[in-house]
GROMACS .gro file of C-alpha atoms in nm:
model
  194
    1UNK     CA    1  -1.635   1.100   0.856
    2UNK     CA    2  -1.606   1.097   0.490
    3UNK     CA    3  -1.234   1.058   0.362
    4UNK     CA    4  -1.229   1.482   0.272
    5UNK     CA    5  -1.328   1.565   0.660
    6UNK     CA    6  -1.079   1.316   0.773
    7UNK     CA    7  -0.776   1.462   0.514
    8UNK     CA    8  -0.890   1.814   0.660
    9UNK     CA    9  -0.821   1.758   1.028
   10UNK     CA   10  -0.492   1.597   0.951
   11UNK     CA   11  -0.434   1.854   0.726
   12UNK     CA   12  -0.459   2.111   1.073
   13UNK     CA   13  -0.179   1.938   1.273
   14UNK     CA   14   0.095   1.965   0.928
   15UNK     CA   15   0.348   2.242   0.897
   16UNK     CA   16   0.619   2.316   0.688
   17UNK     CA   17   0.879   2.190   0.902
   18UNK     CA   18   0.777   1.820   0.896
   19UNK     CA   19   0.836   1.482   0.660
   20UNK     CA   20   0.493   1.325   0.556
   21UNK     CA   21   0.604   0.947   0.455
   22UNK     CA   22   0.250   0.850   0.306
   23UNK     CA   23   0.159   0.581   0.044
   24UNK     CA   24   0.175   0.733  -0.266
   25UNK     CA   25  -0.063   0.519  -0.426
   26UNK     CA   26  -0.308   0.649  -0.295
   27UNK     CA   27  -0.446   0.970  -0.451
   28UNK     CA   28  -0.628   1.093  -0.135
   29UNK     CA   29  -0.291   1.145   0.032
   30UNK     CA   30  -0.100   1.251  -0.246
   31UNK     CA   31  -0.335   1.561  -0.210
   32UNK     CA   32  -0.130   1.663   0.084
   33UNK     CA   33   0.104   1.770  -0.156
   34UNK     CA   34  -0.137   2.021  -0.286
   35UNK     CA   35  -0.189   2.181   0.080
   36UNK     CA   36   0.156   2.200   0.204
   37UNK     CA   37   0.529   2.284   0.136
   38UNK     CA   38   0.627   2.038   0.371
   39UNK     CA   39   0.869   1.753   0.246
   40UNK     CA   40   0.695   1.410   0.165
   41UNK     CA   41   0.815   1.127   0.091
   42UNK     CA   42   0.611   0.815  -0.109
   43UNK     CA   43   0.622   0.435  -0.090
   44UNK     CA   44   0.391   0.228  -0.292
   45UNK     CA   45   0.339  -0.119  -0.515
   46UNK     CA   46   0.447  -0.201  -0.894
   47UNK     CA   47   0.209  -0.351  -1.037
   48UNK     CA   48   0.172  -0.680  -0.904
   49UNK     CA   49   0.023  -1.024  -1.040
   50UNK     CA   50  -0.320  -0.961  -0.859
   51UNK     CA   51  -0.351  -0.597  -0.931
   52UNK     CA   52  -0.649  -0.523  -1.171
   53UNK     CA   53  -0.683  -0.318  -1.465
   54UNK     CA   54  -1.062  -0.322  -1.475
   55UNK     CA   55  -1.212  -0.203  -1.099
   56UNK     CA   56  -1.397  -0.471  -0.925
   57UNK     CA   57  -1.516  -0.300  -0.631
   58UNK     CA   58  -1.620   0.043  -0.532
   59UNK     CA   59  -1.375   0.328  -0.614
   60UNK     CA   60  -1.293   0.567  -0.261
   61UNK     CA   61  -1.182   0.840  -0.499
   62UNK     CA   62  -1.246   0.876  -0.871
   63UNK     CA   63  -1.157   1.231  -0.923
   64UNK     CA   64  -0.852   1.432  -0.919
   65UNK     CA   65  -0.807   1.649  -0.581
   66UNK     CA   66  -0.626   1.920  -0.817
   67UNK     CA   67  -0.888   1.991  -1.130
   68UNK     CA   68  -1.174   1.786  -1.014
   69UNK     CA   69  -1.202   1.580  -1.370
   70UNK     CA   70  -1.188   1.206  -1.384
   71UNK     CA   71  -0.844   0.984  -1.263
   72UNK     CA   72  -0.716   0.754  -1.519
   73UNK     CA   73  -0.574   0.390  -1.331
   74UNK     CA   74  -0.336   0.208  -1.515
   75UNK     CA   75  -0.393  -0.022  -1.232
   76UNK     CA   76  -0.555  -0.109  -0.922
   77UNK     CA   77  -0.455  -0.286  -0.561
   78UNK     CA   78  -0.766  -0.197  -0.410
   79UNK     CA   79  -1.057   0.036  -0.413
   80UNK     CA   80  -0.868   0.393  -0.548
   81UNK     CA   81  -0.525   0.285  -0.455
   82UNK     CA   82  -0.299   0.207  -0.764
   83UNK     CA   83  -0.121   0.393  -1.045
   84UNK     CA   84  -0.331   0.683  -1.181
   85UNK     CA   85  -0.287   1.013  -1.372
   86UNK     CA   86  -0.563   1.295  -1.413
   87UNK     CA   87  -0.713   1.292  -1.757
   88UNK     CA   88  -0.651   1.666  -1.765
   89UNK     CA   89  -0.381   1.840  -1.505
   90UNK     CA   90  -0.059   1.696  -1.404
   91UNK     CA   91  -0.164   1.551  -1.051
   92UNK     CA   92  -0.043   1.133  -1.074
   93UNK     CA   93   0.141   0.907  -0.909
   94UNK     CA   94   0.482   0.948  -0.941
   95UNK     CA   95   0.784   0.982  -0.804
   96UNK     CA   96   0.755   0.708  -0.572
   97UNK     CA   97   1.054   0.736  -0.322
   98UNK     CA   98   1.073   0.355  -0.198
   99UNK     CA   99   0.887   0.170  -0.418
  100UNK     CA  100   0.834  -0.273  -0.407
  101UNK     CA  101   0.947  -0.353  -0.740
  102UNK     CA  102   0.895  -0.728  -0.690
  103UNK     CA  103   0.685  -0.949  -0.534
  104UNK     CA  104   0.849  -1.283  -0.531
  105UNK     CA  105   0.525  -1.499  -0.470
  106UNK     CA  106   0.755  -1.832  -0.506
  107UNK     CA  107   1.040  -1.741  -0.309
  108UNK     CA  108   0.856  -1.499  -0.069
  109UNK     CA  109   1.029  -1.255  -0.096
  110UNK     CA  110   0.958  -0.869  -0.209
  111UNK     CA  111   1.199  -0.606  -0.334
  112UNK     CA  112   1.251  -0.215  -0.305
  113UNK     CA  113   1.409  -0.003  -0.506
  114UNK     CA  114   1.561  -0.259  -0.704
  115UNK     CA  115   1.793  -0.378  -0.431
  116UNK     CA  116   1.681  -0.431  -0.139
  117UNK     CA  117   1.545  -0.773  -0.089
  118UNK     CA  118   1.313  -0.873   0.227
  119UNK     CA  119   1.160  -1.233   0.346
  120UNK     CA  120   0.797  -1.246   0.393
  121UNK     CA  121   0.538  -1.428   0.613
  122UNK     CA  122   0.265  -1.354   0.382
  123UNK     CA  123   0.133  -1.214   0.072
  124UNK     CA  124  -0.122  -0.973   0.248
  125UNK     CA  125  -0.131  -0.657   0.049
  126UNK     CA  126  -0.159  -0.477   0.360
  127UNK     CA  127   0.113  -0.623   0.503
  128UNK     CA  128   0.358  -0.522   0.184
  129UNK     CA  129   0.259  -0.184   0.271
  130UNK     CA  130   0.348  -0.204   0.625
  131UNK     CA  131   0.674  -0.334   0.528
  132UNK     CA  132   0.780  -0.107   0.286
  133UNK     CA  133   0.629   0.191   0.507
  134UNK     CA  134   0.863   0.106   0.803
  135UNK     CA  135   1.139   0.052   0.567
  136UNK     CA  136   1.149   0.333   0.419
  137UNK     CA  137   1.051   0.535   0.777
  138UNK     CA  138   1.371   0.323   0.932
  139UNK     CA  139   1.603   0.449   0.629
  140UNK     CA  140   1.532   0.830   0.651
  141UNK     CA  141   1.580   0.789   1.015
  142UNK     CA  142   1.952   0.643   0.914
  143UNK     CA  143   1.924   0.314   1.074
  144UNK     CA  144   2.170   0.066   0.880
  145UNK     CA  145   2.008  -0.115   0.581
  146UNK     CA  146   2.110  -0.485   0.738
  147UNK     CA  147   1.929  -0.392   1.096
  148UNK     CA  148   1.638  -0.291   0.902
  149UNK     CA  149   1.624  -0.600   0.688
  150UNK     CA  150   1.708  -0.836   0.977
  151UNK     CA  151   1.383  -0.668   1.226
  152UNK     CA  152   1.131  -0.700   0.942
  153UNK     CA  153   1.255  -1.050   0.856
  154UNK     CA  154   1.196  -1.165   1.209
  155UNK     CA  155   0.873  -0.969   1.261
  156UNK     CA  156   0.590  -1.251   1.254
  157UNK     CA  157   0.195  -1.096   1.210
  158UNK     CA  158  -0.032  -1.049   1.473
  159UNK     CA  159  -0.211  -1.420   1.524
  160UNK     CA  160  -0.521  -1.215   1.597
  161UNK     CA  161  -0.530  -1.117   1.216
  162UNK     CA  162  -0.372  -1.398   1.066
  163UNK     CA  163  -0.244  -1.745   1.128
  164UNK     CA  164  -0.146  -2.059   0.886
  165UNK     CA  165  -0.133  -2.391   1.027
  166UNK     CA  166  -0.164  -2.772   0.919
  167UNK     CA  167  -0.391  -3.040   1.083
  168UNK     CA  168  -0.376  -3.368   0.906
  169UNK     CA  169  -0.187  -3.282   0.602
  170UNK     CA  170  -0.420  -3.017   0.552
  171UNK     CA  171  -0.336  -2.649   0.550
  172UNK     CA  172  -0.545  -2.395   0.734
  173UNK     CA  173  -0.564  -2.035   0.725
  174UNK     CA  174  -0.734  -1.783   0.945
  175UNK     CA  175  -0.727  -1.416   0.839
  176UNK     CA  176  -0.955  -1.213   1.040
  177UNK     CA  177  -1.103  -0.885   0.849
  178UNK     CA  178  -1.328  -0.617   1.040
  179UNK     CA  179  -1.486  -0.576   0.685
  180UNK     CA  180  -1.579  -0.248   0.791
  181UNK     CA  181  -1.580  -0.112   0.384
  182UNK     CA  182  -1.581  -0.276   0.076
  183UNK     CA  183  -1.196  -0.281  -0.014
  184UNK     CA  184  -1.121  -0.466   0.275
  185UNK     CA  185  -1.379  -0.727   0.253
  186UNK     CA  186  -1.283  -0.775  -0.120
  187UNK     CA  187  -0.899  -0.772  -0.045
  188UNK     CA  188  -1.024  -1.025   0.189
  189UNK     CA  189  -1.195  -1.284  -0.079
  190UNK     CA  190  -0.917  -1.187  -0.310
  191UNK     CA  191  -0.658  -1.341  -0.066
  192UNK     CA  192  -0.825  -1.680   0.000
  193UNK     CA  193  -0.864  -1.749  -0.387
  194UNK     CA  194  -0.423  -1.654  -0.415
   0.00000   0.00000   0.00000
């Protein structure tokens, strides 16, 4: 279904009495906070060396969920996900509760929050998502700071999805991609050219 009919039947299974930890990047699911009273709480990106002013692929949603006039990006990580304001209501992305404030592409490493630093296996955008999702799930959930840290540093990606590897002083990658819509195809190309 089309991203509206999919927020809708999520929206049926949230009450009041739960934490939503979405990406708050992502204007489609900071709508939730327009149809409940139930506490969420937002990761996303800084801006990021590959993040792009201008849109170079399809937008998933343009307009604000709130006052239905146009969003405003000040940038982009892919399709609609980025930092945006409406251009006439107060619905934007802000507030951001565990937010990567670096991506260290030399020392691979990315930071949240300003202080807490974690190794990576790869630059994936998805993947700096999933990291700073289950961090910040794994703090509200009062697990110690160095037990998080250590379990994502040892987490290795799926080989299914991606692999590096080196045959004669040569350096291969393999990064599968369903490419079933145009941000992940693009993230895809965008990746190989890093």
């Amino acid at each position: 279904g089309s991203f509206d009919v999919v927020f809708n039947e999520i929206t049926k299974g949230i009450n009041d009495d739960i934490n939503l930890i979405v990406n708050g990047d992502d204007p489609i699911l900071r709508k939730f906070s327009l149809v409940s009273k139930c506490n969420i709480t937002y990761f996303g990106l800084e801006k990021t060396k590959y993040s792009f002013k201008e849109m170079n692929d399809v937008k998933d949603y343009g307009y604000c969920p709130k006052c239905h006039n146009k969003l405003i990006f000040d940038y982009y990580h892919y399709g609609s996900v980025g930092k945006y304001k409406c251009s006439k209501c107060d619905f934007k992305r802000d507030n951001i509760d565990y937010l990567i404030t670096k991506v260290d592409y030399k020392n691979n490493e990315l930071t949240i929050n300003n202080n807490v630093t974690i190794t990576l296996n790869n630059f994936l955008l998805f993947n700096l998502y999933n990291i700073v999702s289950t961090y910040s799930i794994c703090d509200l959930m009062g697990i110690p700071n160095n037990i998080i840290i250590d379990a994502i540093n040892k987490s290795k990606i799926n080989s299914k999805i991606y692999e590096e590897f080196n045959i004669k002083n040569r350096n291969y990658t393999i990064l599968n991609c369903k490419a079933e819509n145009n941000a992940t195809y693009n993230l895809s190309l965008i990746y190989t050219a890093m």
